[in-house]
Short mmCIF file of C-alpha atoms in Angstrom, two decimals:
data_model
loop_
_atom_site.label_atom_id
_atom_site.label_comp_id
_atom_site.label_asym_id
_atom_site.label_seq_id
_atom_site.Cartn_x
_atom_site.Cartn_y
_atom_site.Cartn_z
CA UNK A 1 2.97 -19.81 -23.90
CA UNK A 2 3.90 -18.68 -20.38
CA UNK A 3 0.51 -19.86 -19.08
CA UNK A 4 1.48 -23.40 -20.05
CA UNK A 5 4.77 -23.04 -18.16
CA UNK A 6 6.98 -22.70 -21.23
CA UNK A 7 9.41 -19.93 -21.97
CA UNK A 8 9.68 -18.46 -18.48
CA UNK A 9 12.65 -20.34 -17.09
CA UNK A 10 14.70 -17.16 -17.11
CA UNK A 11 12.31 -15.64 -14.52
CA UNK A 12 13.13 -18.23 -11.90
CA UNK A 13 15.38 -16.97 -9.18
CA UNK A 14 16.90 -18.89 -6.30
CA UNK A 15 14.83 -18.61 -3.15
CA UNK A 16 15.58 -19.37 0.45
CA UNK A 17 13.72 -19.09 3.72
CA UNK A 18 14.23 -15.86 5.62
CA UNK A 19 16.30 -16.25 8.76
CA UNK A 20 17.07 -13.97 11.70
CA UNK A 21 20.49 -12.40 11.28
CA UNK A 22 20.39 -12.33 7.49
CA UNK A 23 20.92 -8.75 6.34
CA UNK A 24 22.01 -6.84 3.27
CA UNK A 25 22.43 -3.27 2.12
CA UNK A 26 21.02 -2.06 -1.14
CA UNK A 27 21.26 1.56 -2.29
CA UNK A 28 22.20 2.73 1.24
CA UNK A 29 19.16 0.98 2.75
CA UNK A 30 19.68 -1.87 5.25
CA UNK A 31 17.33 -4.84 5.21
CA UNK A 32 17.47 -7.33 8.10
CA UNK A 33 15.31 -10.31 8.97
CA UNK A 34 14.33 -10.38 12.65
CA UNK A 35 12.42 -13.64 12.44
CA UNK A 36 12.16 -16.56 12.19
CA UNK A 37 15.35 -17.77 13.80
CA UNK A 38 17.24 -20.88 12.74
CA UNK A 39 15.60 -23.99 14.16
CA UNK A 40 12.59 -22.16 15.56
CA UNK A 41 9.36 -24.04 14.92
CA UNK A 42 6.47 -21.61 14.90
CA UNK A 43 2.87 -21.95 13.74
CA UNK A 44 2.06 -20.86 10.21
CA UNK A 45 1.34 -17.23 11.15
CA UNK A 46 4.26 -16.92 13.54
CA UNK A 47 6.52 -18.38 10.87
CA UNK A 48 6.09 -15.16 8.87
CA UNK A 49 9.18 -13.26 7.86
CA UNK A 50 9.69 -10.12 9.94
CA UNK A 51 11.77 -7.55 8.07
CA UNK A 52 13.35 -4.37 9.43
CA UNK A 53 14.20 -1.73 6.83
CA UNK A 54 16.49 1.13 7.88
CA UNK A 55 18.21 4.08 6.32
CA UNK A 56 19.74 7.17 7.90
CA UNK A 57 16.34 8.87 7.87
CA UNK A 58 14.08 6.26 9.43
CA UNK A 59 13.11 2.71 10.26
CA UNK A 60 10.20 0.57 9.09
CA UNK A 61 9.00 -2.86 10.20
CA UNK A 62 7.13 -5.36 8.04
CA UNK A 63 5.67 -7.93 10.42
CA UNK A 64 3.67 -10.36 8.31
CA UNK A 65 1.03 -12.33 10.21
CA UNK A 66 2.88 -12.75 13.51
CA UNK A 67 0.89 -13.04 16.72
CA UNK A 68 1.41 -12.19 20.40
CA UNK A 69 3.59 -15.24 21.33
CA UNK A 70 6.20 -14.37 18.69
CA UNK A 71 5.95 -10.66 19.53
CA UNK A 72 6.86 -11.54 23.14
CA UNK A 73 9.68 -13.84 22.00
CA UNK A 74 11.24 -11.10 19.85
CA UNK A 75 10.87 -8.64 22.73
CA UNK A 76 12.71 -11.07 25.02
CA UNK A 77 15.51 -11.17 22.43
CA UNK A 78 15.55 -7.33 22.49
CA UNK A 79 14.87 -7.18 18.75
CA UNK A 80 12.07 -4.61 18.82
CA UNK A 81 13.37 -1.06 18.47
CA UNK A 82 11.65 2.24 18.05
CA UNK A 83 10.45 2.58 14.46
CA UNK A 84 8.92 5.34 12.42
CA UNK A 85 6.56 3.02 10.60
CA UNK A 86 5.13 -0.45 11.09
CA UNK A 87 2.82 -2.52 8.97
CA UNK A 88 0.92 -3.92 11.92
CA UNK A 89 0.83 -7.68 12.32
CA UNK A 90 -1.91 -9.94 11.01
CA UNK A 91 -4.01 -7.12 9.50
CA UNK A 92 -4.85 -5.82 12.98
CA UNK A 93 -6.22 -9.11 14.28
CA UNK A 94 -6.88 -9.32 18.03
CA UNK A 95 -4.29 -12.14 18.20
CA UNK A 96 -1.53 -9.64 17.43
CA UNK A 97 -0.29 -6.15 18.33
CA UNK A 98 0.34 -7.00 21.98
CA UNK A 99 1.21 -4.22 24.40
CA UNK A 100 4.86 -5.34 24.41
CA UNK A 101 5.11 -4.81 20.65
CA UNK A 102 3.21 -1.54 20.57
CA UNK A 103 5.16 -0.07 23.49
CA UNK A 104 8.52 -1.26 22.17
CA UNK A 105 8.08 0.02 18.64
CA UNK A 106 6.08 3.22 19.37
CA UNK A 107 5.82 4.18 15.68
CA UNK A 108 4.75 7.45 14.17
CA UNK A 109 2.70 5.56 11.56
CA UNK A 110 0.97 2.19 11.96
CA UNK A 111 -0.40 0.84 8.70
CA UNK A 112 -3.18 -1.75 8.56
CA UNK A 113 -3.20 -3.83 5.40
CA UNK A 114 -6.88 -4.73 5.14
CA UNK A 115 -9.52 -4.86 2.45
CA UNK A 116 -12.52 -2.57 2.45
CA UNK A 117 -15.50 -4.09 4.26
CA UNK A 118 -13.49 -7.25 5.05
CA UNK A 119 -15.45 -10.01 6.75
CA UNK A 120 -13.20 -9.99 9.83
CA UNK A 121 -13.71 -6.25 10.32
CA UNK A 122 -9.96 -5.68 10.57
CA UNK A 123 -8.50 -3.92 12.37
CA UNK A 124 -9.91 -5.15 15.66
CA UNK A 125 -11.19 -2.15 17.67
CA UNK A 126 -9.02 -2.91 20.73
CA UNK A 127 -5.93 -3.31 18.57
CA UNK A 128 -6.65 -0.02 16.78
CA UNK A 129 -7.08 1.73 20.13
CA UNK A 130 -3.79 0.27 21.41
CA UNK A 131 -1.89 1.79 18.47
CA UNK A 132 -3.73 5.10 18.77
CA UNK A 133 -3.09 5.28 22.52
CA UNK A 134 0.63 4.80 21.80
CA UNK A 135 0.52 7.93 19.62
CA UNK A 136 0.67 6.29 16.20
CA UNK A 137 -1.30 7.60 13.29
CA UNK A 138 -3.30 4.54 12.25
CA UNK A 139 -3.70 4.32 8.47
CA UNK A 140 -5.78 1.62 6.82
CA UNK A 141 -5.37 0.54 3.20
CA UNK A 142 -9.14 -0.07 3.18
CA UNK A 143 -9.53 3.71 3.52
CA UNK A 144 -6.43 5.00 1.77
CA UNK A 145 -5.80 2.48 -0.97
CA UNK A 146 -2.06 2.12 -1.51
CA UNK A 147 -0.09 4.17 1.02
CA UNK A 148 3.30 5.72 0.26
CA UNK A 149 5.62 7.23 2.85
CA UNK A 150 9.00 8.51 1.67
CA UNK A 151 12.09 8.54 3.86
CA UNK A 152 13.77 11.48 2.13
CA UNK A 153 17.45 12.37 2.34
CA UNK A 154 16.56 16.07 2.08
CA UNK A 155 13.68 16.40 4.49
CA UNK A 156 13.30 13.20 6.52
CA UNK A 157 10.05 11.30 6.65
CA UNK A 158 7.37 12.73 4.42
CA UNK A 159 3.64 12.77 5.16
CA UNK A 160 1.82 9.69 3.90
CA UNK A 161 0.22 9.79 0.47
CA UNK A 162 -2.96 8.03 -0.55
CA UNK A 163 -3.21 6.55 -4.01
CA UNK A 164 -7.00 6.68 -3.70
CA UNK A 165 -6.91 10.47 -3.12
CA UNK A 166 -4.17 11.23 -5.64
CA UNK A 167 -5.77 9.19 -8.43
CA UNK A 168 -9.55 9.44 -7.98
CA UNK A 169 -11.92 7.78 -10.42
CA UNK A 170 -15.45 8.93 -11.11
CA UNK A 171 -16.75 5.47 -10.24
CA UNK A 172 -15.05 5.36 -6.85
CA UNK A 173 -17.11 6.35 -3.85
CA UNK A 174 -15.58 8.86 -1.46
CA UNK A 175 -14.22 7.03 1.57
CA UNK A 176 -14.71 9.11 4.73
CA UNK A 177 -11.36 8.16 6.30
CA UNK A 178 -9.24 8.41 3.15
CA UNK A 179 -6.32 10.67 4.03
CA UNK A 180 -7.16 10.56 7.75
CA UNK A 181 -5.92 8.59 10.73
CA UNK A 182 -8.32 6.08 12.27
CA UNK A 183 -7.39 7.52 15.65
CA UNK A 184 -10.29 9.83 16.57
CA UNK A 185 -8.04 12.19 18.54
CA UNK A 186 -5.81 12.92 15.55
CA UNK A 187 -6.38 15.40 12.78
CA UNK A 188 -5.87 14.87 9.08
CA UNK A 189 -2.41 13.37 8.50
CA UNK A 190 -1.83 15.16 5.19
#
């Protein structure tokens, strides 16, 4: 019945566009939208919601598909701060991850959300090198599968965990970079 659109009215929740300055705290974790700002008219990618998530043990940035022009705009507004973790913009496209973003955020972990053998070959090699040069451990979901990083009250930020390594299947091929940073100068991150 739900496929025909009946009986699911109770699932509908009010929705609103994200807007810079909107913030809330849930279970001692602060969520704050950094972009877009009220009245700003960005392209489709640069209209992505940028969310900063903070607790007393660390900071993470979810950047959506933003590109270099918006990265520079947010830097000019002094909204980029050092973060422990970033999901890098636009899957690691060459149109994103400008030097101003990478240098401002300087994360410990930079996660690329990309599919295995994707046709765009994300992340772009220059973008990957930029994050590596900044000292981030570059983790790709194409290699790791789902990636979990806990910001623990007892022991701070925990090492990343790979769903692909923790839950192997006999039909899954071994991925050479699973559990490893894409930065050639870095050792295993586990």
